[in-house]
Coordinates of C-alpha atoms in Angstrom, one line a residue:
Chain A
M1 CA 23.3 -30.2 -13.2
H2 CA 24.4 -26.8 -14.6
P3 CA 26.8 -26.7 -17.5
G4 CA 29.6 -24.3 -16.8
T5 CA 28.2 -21.5 -18.9
S6 CA 27.0 -18.2 -17.5
R7 CA 25.4 -15.3 -19.4
L8 CA 25.4 -13.1 -16.3
G9 CA 28.0 -12.5 -13.7
G10 CA 30.3 -10.0 -12.0
T11 CA 34.0 -9.9 -11.6
A12 CA 36.0 -8.0 -8.9
L13 CA 33.0 -5.9 -8.1
T14 CA 33.2 -3.0 -5.7
L15 CA 29.8 -1.7 -4.9
A16 CA 29.1 1.4 -3.0
Y17 CA 26.4 4.0 -2.3
D18 CA 28.1 7.4 -2.2
Q19 CA 31.0 6.8 0.2
R20 CA 29.6 3.7 1.9
T21 CA 31.2 0.6 0.4
I22 CA 29.0 -2.5 0.5
T23 CA 31.2 -5.1 -1.1
E24 CA 34.7 -5.2 -2.4
N25 CA 36.3 -7.4 -5.0
L26 CA 33.2 -9.7 -5.3
T27 CA 33.0 -12.2 -8.0
V28 CA 29.9 -14.1 -8.8
A29 CA 28.4 -16.1 -11.7
V30 CA 24.8 -17.0 -12.3
P31 CA 24.8 -20.5 -13.9
D32 CA 22.6 -20.6 -17.0
N33 CA 19.2 -22.2 -16.6
S34 CA 19.5 -22.2 -12.8
F35 CA 17.2 -20.9 -10.2
T36 CA 19.8 -19.0 -8.2
V37 CA 19.0 -17.7 -4.8
I38 CA 21.1 -15.3 -2.9
I39 CA 20.9 -15.5 0.9
G40 CA 22.5 -13.8 3.8
P41 CA 21.8 -11.7 6.9
N42 CA 20.4 -8.2 6.7
A43 CA 22.8 -5.7 5.2
C44 CA 25.1 -8.3 3.8
G45 CA 24.9 -6.7 0.3
K46 CA 22.6 -9.2 -1.4
S47 CA 20.1 -6.7 -2.7
T48 CA 23.0 -4.4 -3.7
L49 CA 24.5 -7.2 -5.7
L50 CA 21.1 -7.8 -7.4
R51 CA 20.9 -4.1 -8.3
A52 CA 24.4 -4.2 -9.8
L53 CA 23.6 -7.3 -11.8
S54 CA 20.5 -5.6 -13.1
R55 CA 22.4 -2.5 -14.3
M56 CA 20.7 -0.2 -11.7
L57 CA 23.9 0.4 -9.7
R58 CA 27.1 1.1 -11.5
P59 CA 30.0 -0.6 -9.8
S60 CA 32.8 1.7 -8.6
A61 CA 35.2 -1.0 -9.7
G62 CA 34.9 -4.3 -11.6
T63 CA 32.4 -5.2 -14.3
V64 CA 29.1 -6.9 -14.6
L65 CA 29.1 -9.0 -17.7
L66 CA 26.0 -9.8 -19.7
D67 CA 26.7 -12.2 -22.6
G68 CA 30.4 -11.3 -22.3
R69 CA 30.0 -7.5 -22.5
D70 CA 30.0 -4.9 -19.8
I71 CA 26.4 -4.3 -19.0
H72 CA 26.9 -0.6 -18.9
D73 CA 28.2 -0.5 -22.5
L74 CA 24.9 -2.0 -23.7
P75 CA 21.9 0.2 -24.4
A76 CA 19.2 0.2 -21.7
R77 CA 16.6 -1.2 -24.0
K78 CA 18.7 -4.0 -25.2
V79 CA 19.5 -5.0 -21.6
A80 CA 15.7 -4.8 -20.9
R81 CA 15.1 -7.4 -23.6
T82 CA 17.5 -9.8 -22.0
L83 CA 17.2 -9.3 -18.3
G84 CA 14.1 -8.5 -16.3
L85 CA 13.9 -7.3 -12.8
L86 CA 11.1 -7.4 -10.2
P87 CA 12.2 -4.7 -7.7
Q88 CA 11.3 -4.7 -4.0
S89 CA 8.8 -1.9 -4.5
S90 CA 6.9 -0.7 -7.5
I91 CA 4.1 1.8 -7.8
A92 CA 0.9 0.9 -9.6
P93 CA -0.6 4.1 -11.1
D94 CA -4.1 4.9 -9.7
G95 CA -6.8 3.0 -11.4
I96 CA -4.7 1.0 -13.7
T97 CA -6.1 -2.4 -14.7
V98 CA -4.2 -5.7 -14.4
A99 CA -4.1 -6.1 -18.2
E100 CA -2.8 -2.5 -18.7
L101 CA -0.1 -3.0 -16.1
V102 CA 1.1 -6.3 -17.6
A103 CA 1.1 -4.6 -21.0
R104 CA 3.6 -2.1 -19.8
G105 CA 6.1 -5.0 -19.7
R106 CA 6.2 -4.8 -23.5
Y107 CA 7.8 -1.4 -23.4
P108 CA 11.3 -2.5 -24.4
H109 CA 9.8 -4.3 -27.5
Q110 CA 7.7 -1.3 -28.7
G111 CA 8.4 1.7 -30.8
L112 CA 6.8 4.9 -31.9
L113 CA 5.0 3.3 -34.8
R114 CA 4.9 -0.2 -33.3
Q115 CA 2.8 0.5 -30.2
W116 CA 0.8 -2.6 -29.9
S117 CA 1.5 -5.6 -32.2
R118 CA -0.3 -8.9 -32.2
E119 CA 2.8 -10.3 -30.7
D120 CA 2.5 -7.9 -27.7
E121 CA -1.1 -8.9 -27.3
R122 CA -0.3 -12.6 -27.4
V123 CA 2.6 -12.3 -24.9
V124 CA 0.5 -10.3 -22.4
E125 CA -2.2 -13.0 -22.5
E126 CA 0.3 -15.8 -22.1
S127 CA 2.0 -14.0 -19.2
M128 CA -1.3 -13.4 -17.4
A129 CA -2.2 -17.1 -17.9
A130 CA 1.2 -18.3 -16.7
T131 CA 0.8 -16.4 -13.4
G132 CA -2.9 -17.2 -13.1
V133 CA -4.1 -13.6 -13.2
D134 CA -6.0 -13.9 -16.5
D135 CA -9.3 -13.8 -14.6
L136 CA -8.3 -10.5 -13.0
A137 CA -7.4 -8.8 -16.4
D138 CA -10.0 -6.1 -16.1
R139 CA -9.8 -5.5 -12.4
S140 CA -8.1 -2.5 -11.0
V141 CA -4.7 -3.3 -9.4
D142 CA -5.6 -1.2 -6.3
E143 CA -8.3 -3.8 -5.4
L144 CA -6.1 -6.8 -5.4
S145 CA -4.6 -8.7 -2.4
G146 CA -0.9 -8.6 -1.8
G147 CA -0.4 -12.1 -3.3
Q148 CA -2.4 -11.3 -6.4
R149 CA -0.6 -8.0 -6.9
Q150 CA 2.8 -9.7 -6.7
R151 CA 1.6 -12.2 -9.4
V152 CA 0.6 -9.3 -11.5
W153 CA 4.0 -7.7 -11.2
I154 CA 5.6 -11.0 -12.1
A155 CA 3.3 -11.2 -15.1
M156 CA 4.6 -7.8 -16.1
A157 CA 8.2 -8.9 -15.8
L158 CA 7.3 -12.1 -17.9
A159 CA 5.7 -10.0 -20.6
Q160 CA 9.2 -8.5 -21.0
Q161 CA 10.2 -11.9 -22.4
T162 CA 13.6 -12.0 -21.0
P163 CA 15.6 -15.2 -20.7
L164 CA 17.0 -13.9 -17.4
L165 CA 14.7 -12.7 -14.5
L166 CA 15.9 -11.2 -11.3
L167 CA 13.6 -10.9 -8.3
D168 CA 14.4 -8.8 -5.2
E169 CA 12.7 -10.4 -2.2
P170 CA 9.6 -11.4 -4.1
T171 CA 8.0 -13.0 -1.0
T172 CA 8.5 -10.1 1.5
Y173 CA 5.2 -8.8 3.0
L174 CA 3.3 -11.9 1.9
D175 CA 1.7 -14.4 4.3
I176 CA 3.1 -18.0 4.2
A177 CA 0.6 -19.4 1.8
H178 CA 1.2 -16.6 -0.7
Q179 CA 5.0 -17.0 -0.2
I180 CA 4.8 -20.6 -1.3
E181 CA 2.5 -19.8 -4.1
I182 CA 4.9 -17.2 -5.5
L183 CA 7.9 -19.6 -5.1
D184 CA 6.0 -22.4 -6.8
L185 CA 5.3 -20.0 -9.6
C186 CA 9.0 -19.1 -9.9
A187 CA 10.0 -22.8 -9.9
R188 CA 7.4 -23.5 -12.6
L189 CA 8.7 -20.6 -14.7
H190 CA 12.2 -22.0 -14.3
E191 CA 11.3 -25.6 -15.1
E192 CA 8.7 -25.1 -17.8
Q193 CA 10.0 -22.0 -19.6
G194 CA 13.7 -22.6 -19.1
R195 CA 14.3 -19.1 -17.7
T196 CA 17.3 -18.3 -15.6
L197 CA 16.0 -16.9 -12.3
V198 CA 17.9 -15.0 -9.7
A199 CA 16.1 -14.2 -6.4
V200 CA 17.1 -12.6 -3.1
L201 CA 15.2 -14.5 -0.4
H202 CA 15.1 -14.0 3.4
D203 CA 13.9 -17.5 4.3
L204 CA 16.7 -20.0 4.3
N205 CA 14.4 -23.0 4.2
H206 CA 12.6 -21.6 1.1
A207 CA 15.9 -20.9 -0.5
A208 CA 17.2 -24.5 0.2
R209 CA 14.0 -26.0 -1.1
Y210 CA 13.6 -24.0 -4.3
A211 CA 17.1 -23.0 -5.4
T212 CA 19.1 -25.1 -7.8
H213 CA 22.1 -22.8 -7.0
L214 CA 22.7 -21.0 -3.8
I215 CA 25.0 -18.0 -3.1
A216 CA 25.5 -17.3 0.6
M217 CA 26.8 -13.9 1.5
R218 CA 28.0 -12.2 4.6
D219 CA 29.5 -8.7 5.1
G220 CA 29.7 -8.2 1.3
R221 CA 31.6 -11.5 0.7
V222 CA 30.4 -14.7 -0.9
V223 CA 30.9 -17.3 1.7
A224 CA 29.7 -20.3 -0.3
A225 CA 28.1 -21.0 -3.6
G226 CA 26.8 -24.2 -5.1
E227 CA 23.9 -26.7 -4.8
P228 CA 21.8 -26.3 -1.6
A229 CA 22.7 -29.8 -0.4
S230 CA 26.3 -28.9 -0.3
V231 CA 26.0 -25.3 0.8
V232 CA 23.4 -25.5 3.6
T233 CA 25.2 -27.1 6.5
A234 CA 25.0 -26.4 10.2
D235 CA 28.6 -24.9 10.1
L236 CA 27.7 -22.6 7.3
V237 CA 24.5 -21.3 8.9
A238 CA 26.5 -20.6 12.0
E239 CA 29.1 -18.8 10.0
V240 CA 26.8 -16.8 7.8
F241 CA 23.9 -16.0 10.2
G242 CA 25.5 -16.7 13.5
L243 CA 22.7 -19.1 14.3
P244 CA 23.3 -22.4 16.0
C245 CA 21.1 -25.0 14.3
R246 CA 20.6 -28.5 13.1
V247 CA 20.2 -29.3 9.4
I248 CA 17.8 -32.2 8.7
D249 CA 16.2 -33.5 5.5
D250 CA 13.0 -31.8 4.5
P251 CA 10.4 -34.6 4.9
E252 CA 8.6 -33.2 1.8
T253 CA 11.4 -32.7 -0.6
G254 CA 14.6 -34.2 0.9
T255 CA 16.3 -30.8 0.6
P256 CA 18.2 -29.3 3.6
L257 CA 15.9 -28.0 6.4
V258 CA 17.4 -25.7 9.0
V259 CA 16.0 -26.1 12.4
P260 CA 17.3 -23.4 14.8
A261 CA 18.6 -24.7 18.1
A262 CA 16.2 -24.4 21.1
R263 CA 17.0 -21.5 23.4
R264 CA 17.4 -24.0 26.2
R265 CA 16.5 -27.6 25.8
A266 CA 14.9 -27.9 29.2
T267 CA 12.3 -25.2 28.5
T268 CA 10.8 -27.2 25.7
L269 CA 10.2 -30.1 28.0
A270 CA 8.9 -28.3 31.1
P271 CA 6.2 -25.9 30.3
E272 CA 6.3 -22.8 32.4
P273 CA 3.7 -22.5 35.2
A274 CA 0.7 -20.4 34.2
Chain B
M1 CA -7.9 0.9 -25.8
T2 CA -8.2 1.0 -29.6
V3 CA -5.6 -0.4 -31.8
L4 CA -4.9 0.5 -35.5
R5 CA -2.7 -1.8 -37.4
T6 CA -1.3 -1.7 -40.9
A7 CA -0.3 -4.7 -43.0
G8 CA 3.3 -3.7 -42.7
G9 CA 3.3 -4.4 -39.0
L10 CA 2.9 -0.8 -37.8
S11 CA 0.5 -0.3 -35.0
L12 CA -0.9 2.7 -33.1
R13 CA -2.8 2.4 -29.8
F14 CA -4.9 5.1 -28.2
R15 CA -7.8 5.5 -25.8
P16 CA -10.9 6.8 -27.5
R17 CA -11.9 8.6 -24.3
A18 CA -8.6 10.5 -24.1
L19 CA -8.8 11.3 -27.8
A20 CA -12.3 12.7 -27.3
V21 CA -11.2 14.8 -24.3
G22 CA -8.3 16.2 -26.4
V23 CA -10.4 17.0 -29.4
G24 CA -13.2 18.4 -27.2
A25 CA -10.8 20.7 -25.3
A26 CA -9.2 21.8 -28.6
L27 CA -12.7 22.7 -30.0
L28 CA -13.5 24.5 -26.8
A29 CA -10.3 26.5 -27.0
A30 CA -11.1 27.4 -30.6
G31 CA -14.7 28.3 -29.7
L32 CA -13.7 30.5 -26.8
G33 CA -11.0 32.0 -29.0
L34 CA -13.6 33.0 -31.6
V35 CA -15.7 34.6 -28.9
A36 CA -12.6 36.4 -27.5
L37 CA -11.7 37.7 -31.0
G38 CA -15.3 39.0 -31.5
S39 CA -15.9 40.7 -28.2
G40 CA -14.7 44.0 -26.9
D41 CA -15.3 47.7 -27.6
Y42 CA -16.0 46.8 -31.2
P43 CA -18.1 43.6 -31.2
M44 CA -18.0 41.3 -34.1
G45 CA -20.0 38.2 -34.9
P46 CA -18.2 34.8 -35.4
A47 CA -18.8 34.9 -39.1
D48 CA -17.2 38.4 -39.4
V49 CA -14.3 37.2 -37.2
L50 CA -13.7 34.1 -39.4
R51 CA -14.0 36.2 -42.6
T52 CA -11.4 38.7 -41.2
L53 CA -9.1 35.9 -40.1
V54 CA -8.9 34.5 -43.7
G55 CA -8.1 38.0 -45.1
G56 CA -11.6 39.6 -45.7
G57 CA -13.3 42.4 -43.7
T58 CA -12.7 46.1 -43.6
P59 CA -9.3 47.5 -42.8
A60 CA -10.5 48.5 -39.4
E61 CA -11.7 44.9 -38.7
Q62 CA -8.3 43.7 -40.0
F63 CA -6.5 45.9 -37.6
I64 CA -8.7 45.0 -34.6
V65 CA -8.5 41.3 -35.1
H66 CA -4.9 40.8 -36.4
E67 CA -3.1 43.5 -34.4
L68 CA -5.1 43.9 -31.2
R69 CA -6.9 40.7 -30.4
L70 CA -5.2 37.8 -32.1
P71 CA -1.8 38.3 -30.5
R72 CA -3.4 38.3 -27.1
L73 CA -5.4 35.2 -27.9
V74 CA -2.4 33.4 -29.3
T75 CA -0.3 34.3 -26.3
A76 CA -3.1 32.9 -24.0
L77 CA -3.3 29.6 -26.0
L78 CA 0.5 29.2 -25.9
V79 CA 0.8 30.1 -22.3
G80 CA -2.0 27.8 -21.3
A81 CA -0.6 24.9 -23.4
A82 CA 2.9 25.4 -22.1
L83 CA 2.0 25.6 -18.5
S84 CA -0.2 22.6 -18.6
L85 CA 2.4 20.5 -20.4
A86 CA 5.0 21.5 -17.9
G87 CA 2.6 20.8 -15.0
T88 CA 1.8 17.3 -16.4
V89 CA 5.5 16.5 -16.7
F90 CA 6.2 17.7 -13.1
Q91 CA 3.3 15.9 -11.6
S92 CA 4.2 12.8 -13.4
L93 CA 7.9 12.9 -12.5
V94 CA 7.2 13.7 -8.8
R95 CA 4.3 11.2 -8.8
N96 CA 2.3 13.7 -6.8
P97 CA -0.6 15.9 -7.9
L98 CA 0.9 18.8 -5.9
G99 CA 4.1 18.7 -7.9
S100 CA 3.3 21.7 -10.0
P101 CA 5.7 24.5 -10.9
D102 CA 3.7 27.0 -8.8
I103 CA 4.2 25.0 -5.7
L104 CA 7.8 23.8 -6.4
G105 CA 9.0 27.4 -6.7
F106 CA 10.0 27.6 -10.4
T107 CA 7.4 30.2 -11.1
Q108 CA 8.7 32.4 -8.2
G109 CA 12.2 31.9 -9.6
A110 CA 11.1 33.2 -13.0
S111 CA 9.4 36.1 -11.2
A112 CA 12.5 37.0 -9.2
G113 CA 14.5 37.2 -12.5
A114 CA 11.9 39.4 -14.1
L115 CA 11.6 41.7 -11.0
V116 CA 15.3 42.3 -11.1
V117 CA 15.0 43.7 -14.6
I118 CA 11.9 45.7 -13.7
V119 CA 13.7 47.3 -10.7
L120 CA 17.0 47.9 -12.5
G121 CA 15.2 48.9 -15.7
G122 CA 15.5 47.1 -19.0
S123 CA 13.6 46.2 -22.1
S124 CA 10.9 43.6 -22.3
L125 CA 13.3 41.3 -24.1
A126 CA 15.7 41.6 -21.1
L127 CA 12.7 40.9 -18.8
A128 CA 11.8 37.8 -20.7
G129 CA 15.4 36.7 -20.7
A130 CA 15.8 37.3 -16.9
A131 CA 12.6 35.3 -16.3
V132 CA 14.1 32.4 -18.1
V133 CA 17.4 32.7 -16.3
G134 CA 15.6 32.9 -12.9
G135 CA 13.5 29.8 -13.7
L136 CA 16.5 27.8 -14.8
A137 CA 18.6 28.9 -11.8
T138 CA 15.8 27.8 -9.4
G139 CA 15.6 24.5 -11.2
L140 CA 19.3 23.9 -10.7
V141 CA 19.1 24.8 -7.0
I142 CA 16.1 22.5 -6.4
Y143 CA 17.8 19.7 -8.5
A144 CA 20.9 20.0 -6.4
L145 CA 19.0 20.0 -3.1
A146 CA 16.4 17.4 -3.7
W147 CA 16.8 15.5 -6.9
R148 CA 20.3 14.2 -7.1
R149 CA 19.7 10.8 -5.6
G150 CA 16.4 10.2 -7.3
V151 CA 13.0 11.6 -6.8
H152 CA 11.4 11.4 -3.5
G153 CA 8.2 13.2 -4.4
F154 CA 7.4 14.6 -1.0
R155 CA 10.9 15.8 -0.2
L156 CA 11.0 17.6 -3.5
I157 CA 7.7 19.3 -2.7
L158 CA 8.9 20.4 0.7
V159 CA 12.2 21.7 -0.7
G160 CA 10.2 23.5 -3.4
I161 CA 7.9 25.1 -0.8
G162 CA 11.0 26.3 1.1
I163 CA 12.6 27.7 -2.0
S164 CA 9.4 29.3 -3.1
A165 CA 9.0 31.0 0.3
I166 CA 12.6 32.4 0.1
L167 CA 11.9 33.7 -3.4
T168 CA 8.7 35.3 -2.3
G169 CA 10.7 37.1 0.3
V170 CA 13.3 38.2 -2.3
N171 CA 10.5 39.3 -4.6
G172 CA 8.9 41.4 -1.8
Y173 CA 12.3 43.0 -1.1
L174 CA 12.8 43.8 -4.8
L175 CA 9.3 45.4 -4.8
T176 CA 10.2 47.7 -1.9
R177 CA 13.4 48.8 -3.7
A178 CA 11.6 49.7 -6.9
P179 CA 10.4 53.2 -7.7
L180 CA 6.7 53.6 -7.4
M181 CA 5.9 53.4 -11.1
D182 CA 8.0 50.4 -11.6
A183 CA 6.6 48.7 -8.5
A184 CA 3.1 49.1 -9.9
R185 CA 4.2 47.6 -13.2
A186 CA 5.9 44.8 -11.3
V187 CA 2.8 44.0 -9.3
L188 CA 0.7 43.8 -12.4
W189 CA 3.4 41.5 -14.0
L190 CA 3.5 39.3 -10.9
T191 CA -0.3 38.8 -11.1
G192 CA 0.0 37.4 -14.6
S193 CA -1.7 39.4 -17.3
L194 CA -2.3 39.2 -21.0
D195 CA -3.1 42.9 -21.3
G196 CA -1.5 44.4 -24.3
R197 CA 0.4 41.3 -25.3
G198 CA 1.7 41.5 -28.9
W199 CA 3.5 39.2 -31.3
A200 CA 6.8 40.0 -29.6
N201 CA 5.5 38.2 -26.5
A202 CA 4.0 35.2 -28.3
G203 CA 7.0 34.7 -30.6
P204 CA 9.6 33.3 -28.3
L205 CA 7.1 31.0 -26.5
L206 CA 5.9 29.7 -29.8
V207 CA 9.4 28.8 -30.8
V208 CA 10.1 27.1 -27.5
L209 CA 6.8 25.2 -27.7
V210 CA 7.4 24.1 -31.3
V211 CA 10.8 22.7 -30.3
L212 CA 10.0 21.2 -26.9
A213 CA 6.5 19.8 -27.4
P214 CA 7.7 17.1 -29.8
V215 CA 10.7 16.4 -27.5
V216 CA 8.4 15.9 -24.5
L217 CA 5.4 14.3 -26.3
I218 CA 7.2 12.0 -28.8
G219 CA 10.7 11.7 -27.4
C220 CA 9.8 11.2 -23.7
G221 CA 6.1 10.5 -23.5
P222 CA 6.2 6.7 -23.6
A223 CA 9.1 6.5 -21.2
L224 CA 7.4 9.0 -18.8
R225 CA 4.5 6.5 -18.6
M226 CA 6.9 3.9 -17.4
M227 CA 8.4 6.3 -14.9
E228 CA 5.1 6.2 -13.0
L229 CA 5.9 2.6 -12.0
G230 CA 8.8 3.8 -9.9
D231 CA 12.4 4.4 -10.8
D232 CA 13.4 0.8 -10.3
T233 CA 10.7 -0.7 -12.5
A234 CA 11.2 1.9 -15.2
S235 CA 14.9 1.2 -15.2
A236 CA 14.2 -2.5 -15.5
L237 CA 12.0 -1.8 -18.5
G238 CA 14.9 -0.1 -20.2
V239 CA 14.2 3.6 -19.4
P240 CA 17.4 5.6 -18.9
V241 CA 15.9 7.1 -15.8
R242 CA 18.5 9.7 -14.9
R243 CA 18.9 11.1 -18.4
L244 CA 15.1 11.1 -19.0
R245 CA 14.5 13.0 -15.8
L246 CA 17.1 15.6 -16.6
V247 CA 15.8 16.2 -20.1
L248 CA 12.1 16.4 -18.9
L249 CA 13.0 18.7 -16.0
T250 CA 14.9 21.0 -18.2
A251 CA 12.1 21.1 -20.8
A252 CA 9.4 21.7 -18.2
V253 CA 11.4 24.5 -16.5
L254 CA 12.0 26.2 -19.9
L255 CA 8.3 26.0 -20.8
V256 CA 7.3 27.5 -17.4
S257 CA 9.9 30.2 -17.7
F258 CA 9.1 31.2 -21.2
A259 CA 5.4 31.2 -20.3
A260 CA 6.1 33.5 -17.4
A261 CA 8.2 35.7 -19.6
A262 CA 5.2 36.1 -22.0
A263 CA 2.4 36.6 -19.5
G264 CA 3.9 36.8 -16.0
P265 CA 3.5 33.9 -13.5
V266 CA -0.1 33.0 -14.3
S267 CA -0.9 30.9 -11.3
F268 CA -2.5 27.4 -11.0
V269 CA -3.0 26.5 -14.6
A270 CA -0.1 24.1 -14.4
L271 CA -1.7 22.5 -11.3
V272 CA -5.3 22.4 -12.4
A273 CA -5.3 21.6 -16.1
P274 CA -3.4 18.2 -15.8
H275 CA -5.7 17.3 -13.0
V276 CA -8.9 18.0 -14.7
T277 CA -7.6 16.2 -17.8
K278 CA -6.9 13.1 -15.7
R279 CA -10.4 13.1 -14.2
L280 CA -11.9 13.6 -17.6
T281 CA -9.9 10.9 -19.5
R282 CA -10.0 8.5 -16.5
A283 CA -6.7 7.1 -17.9
P284 CA -3.6 6.3 -15.9
G285 CA -0.5 7.9 -17.1
P286 CA 0.3 11.4 -18.2
N287 CA -2.2 12.6 -20.9
L288 CA 0.2 15.1 -22.4
L289 CA -1.7 16.1 -25.5
P290 CA -5.2 16.4 -24.0
S291 CA -3.8 18.2 -21.1
M292 CA -2.1 20.8 -23.4
A293 CA -5.4 21.4 -25.2
L294 CA -7.3 21.8 -21.9
G295 CA -4.7 24.2 -20.5
A296 CA -5.1 26.3 -23.6
A297 CA -8.9 26.3 -23.3
L298 CA -8.7 27.1 -19.6
L299 CA -6.5 30.1 -20.0
V300 CA -8.4 31.5 -23.0
G301 CA -11.6 31.1 -21.0
A302 CA -10.1 32.7 -17.9
D303 CA -8.9 35.6 -19.9
L304 CA -12.3 36.0 -21.4
V305 CA -13.8 36.2 -17.9
A306 CA -11.1 38.6 -16.8
Q307 CA -11.8 40.9 -19.7
R308 CA -15.6 40.7 -19.7
A309 CA -16.9 39.7 -16.3
F310 CA -16.9 43.3 -14.9
P311 CA -17.8 45.7 -17.8
G312 CA -15.5 48.7 -17.9
H313 CA -13.1 47.1 -15.5
Q314 CA -10.5 44.6 -16.7
L315 CA -8.9 42.1 -14.4
P316 CA -5.5 40.6 -14.9
V317 CA -6.0 36.9 -16.0
G318 CA -3.9 35.7 -13.0
V319 CA -6.6 36.9 -10.6
V320 CA -9.1 34.6 -12.4
T321 CA -6.8 31.6 -12.5
G322 CA -5.8 32.2 -8.9
V323 CA -9.4 32.2 -7.7
I324 CA -10.3 29.1 -9.8
G325 CA -7.0 27.3 -9.0
G326 CA -7.0 28.2 -5.3
G327 CA -10.4 26.8 -4.9
Y328 CA -9.5 23.7 -6.8
L329 CA -6.4 23.2 -4.7
V330 CA -8.3 23.4 -1.4
W331 CA -10.8 20.9 -2.8
L332 CA -7.9 18.7 -4.0
L333 CA -6.2 18.7 -0.6
A334 CA -9.5 17.6 1.0
M335 CA -9.8 14.8 -1.5
E336 CA -6.2 13.7 -1.1
R337 CA -6.7 13.6 2.6
R338 CA -9.7 11.5 2.3
A339 CA -7.9 9.1 0.0
G340 CA -5.1 8.9 2.6
R341 CA -2.3 10.2 0.4
L342 CA -1.6 13.2 2.4

């Protein structure tokens, strides 16, 4: 499914915050045109890896390569035209409208005397349409629901027009319907616009359903990487998450579906007396 | 938003409302300035003042306007603009309306430097230099304590309040060590006053403002807008977050210190002017230029009040800004509390 090429990846990465080492000697590659999802238990280093891949964290050893060059040798603006990131938390300035916020995604394409080109205008409109927030253009971001707000932030990242888009837990804090809405949106951006997506997700079943390439991490190591069908097995879930489970076919999509083992089989059969 | 485009593909974008506020504030500053130049023991009409400014008038009028009143007015304009610009930068970097140099302790740092010179004795040039050194040193300490691992607005404010309390103690000690005459001079300086300010006071600040304003406005302005979205988002948009913060912090501390060197630590202008600008422009983002103009107008207006409110009795301008600013701060805290941000 994926040709062997990769514009973004890391080799022999050691990532640390101050003295605390998160990963050592980690090597990953993001296949081009994939929807890559990184999974793993809390504190396994998946968000740290995403920060390193997006140039926000400088590795203490090893290199992150973007188009064959060390990402830290490239100017920040040039990286921002190639690689977009939706961080876990962002701040919407008081009273900013949806259209204004999305427009800020054009920053890496603008200059002192090129503050708002027709191209900027067109891309912002397209980005809002692609994420279904065009109706909200003049609304204040403060007034929106969590799901709407997340779509606005994605629209801002789209307006950056980067072939690569990284998303750090884009579905956290959303209810289940909005989670699926955001993931459907991501899948559509991947399929229709041909962007390479990399997301950190918490929900294993979401990851298995939407990803074309999975990276499973534990304790700062990559335990397995590949297509969900080959990565998501009962053994791997037990190894990575320490969770006994069965893996069945998702009745909707045929992708792997993780069903955690019951606490004790008997309890599911005999309801407890009231 | 209004956009101007040329055939060559260049484009400029601005908010008409922000432009109007900026122009309005600049006109207000000019109008108040004209009144200030014309009022005093030798009153002059606006027409006389204008004629004298462009080289006409009697030698007496020439002396009064150019030597006595204009330096004071120019100092007020520059101090107001510099404090307001620095305040806007701080509030924007800290992402908190309380992040003004008064509250963060930079002003007290500049005061401590100046007090040392007043107590030990030294020229006004040495005083100005010491104020700058004090401000920068405080900046370094606060940066080391609170800012190294990125801005956490509230932590910075709390560290700043602590530093500022320590420095207030130091300043009090210095005052008790000073001979009575020097102590009186020091207290006047600490209040912030434009009394008797000459070109020697305005000069250094003018140079600093001419150098730093373009750096902040043109060099860092657009990136500073992105910084409001959070460090991560700004960084993802291609803003070199760490470098930008260091440059802006240094520029703002220099502006505050040189302003303090020129007029003493005039309180609350840096807090109030950016805020009022934001309310008037109703625009998200730092409104650097309108806020500079408004700061200048505010200080000229306050100085006019300080000079003329009580005939025969001049107040230091810091008293007026303190009263206005303190009231505004209380009101602001009440509003912030209602909005749930505090």
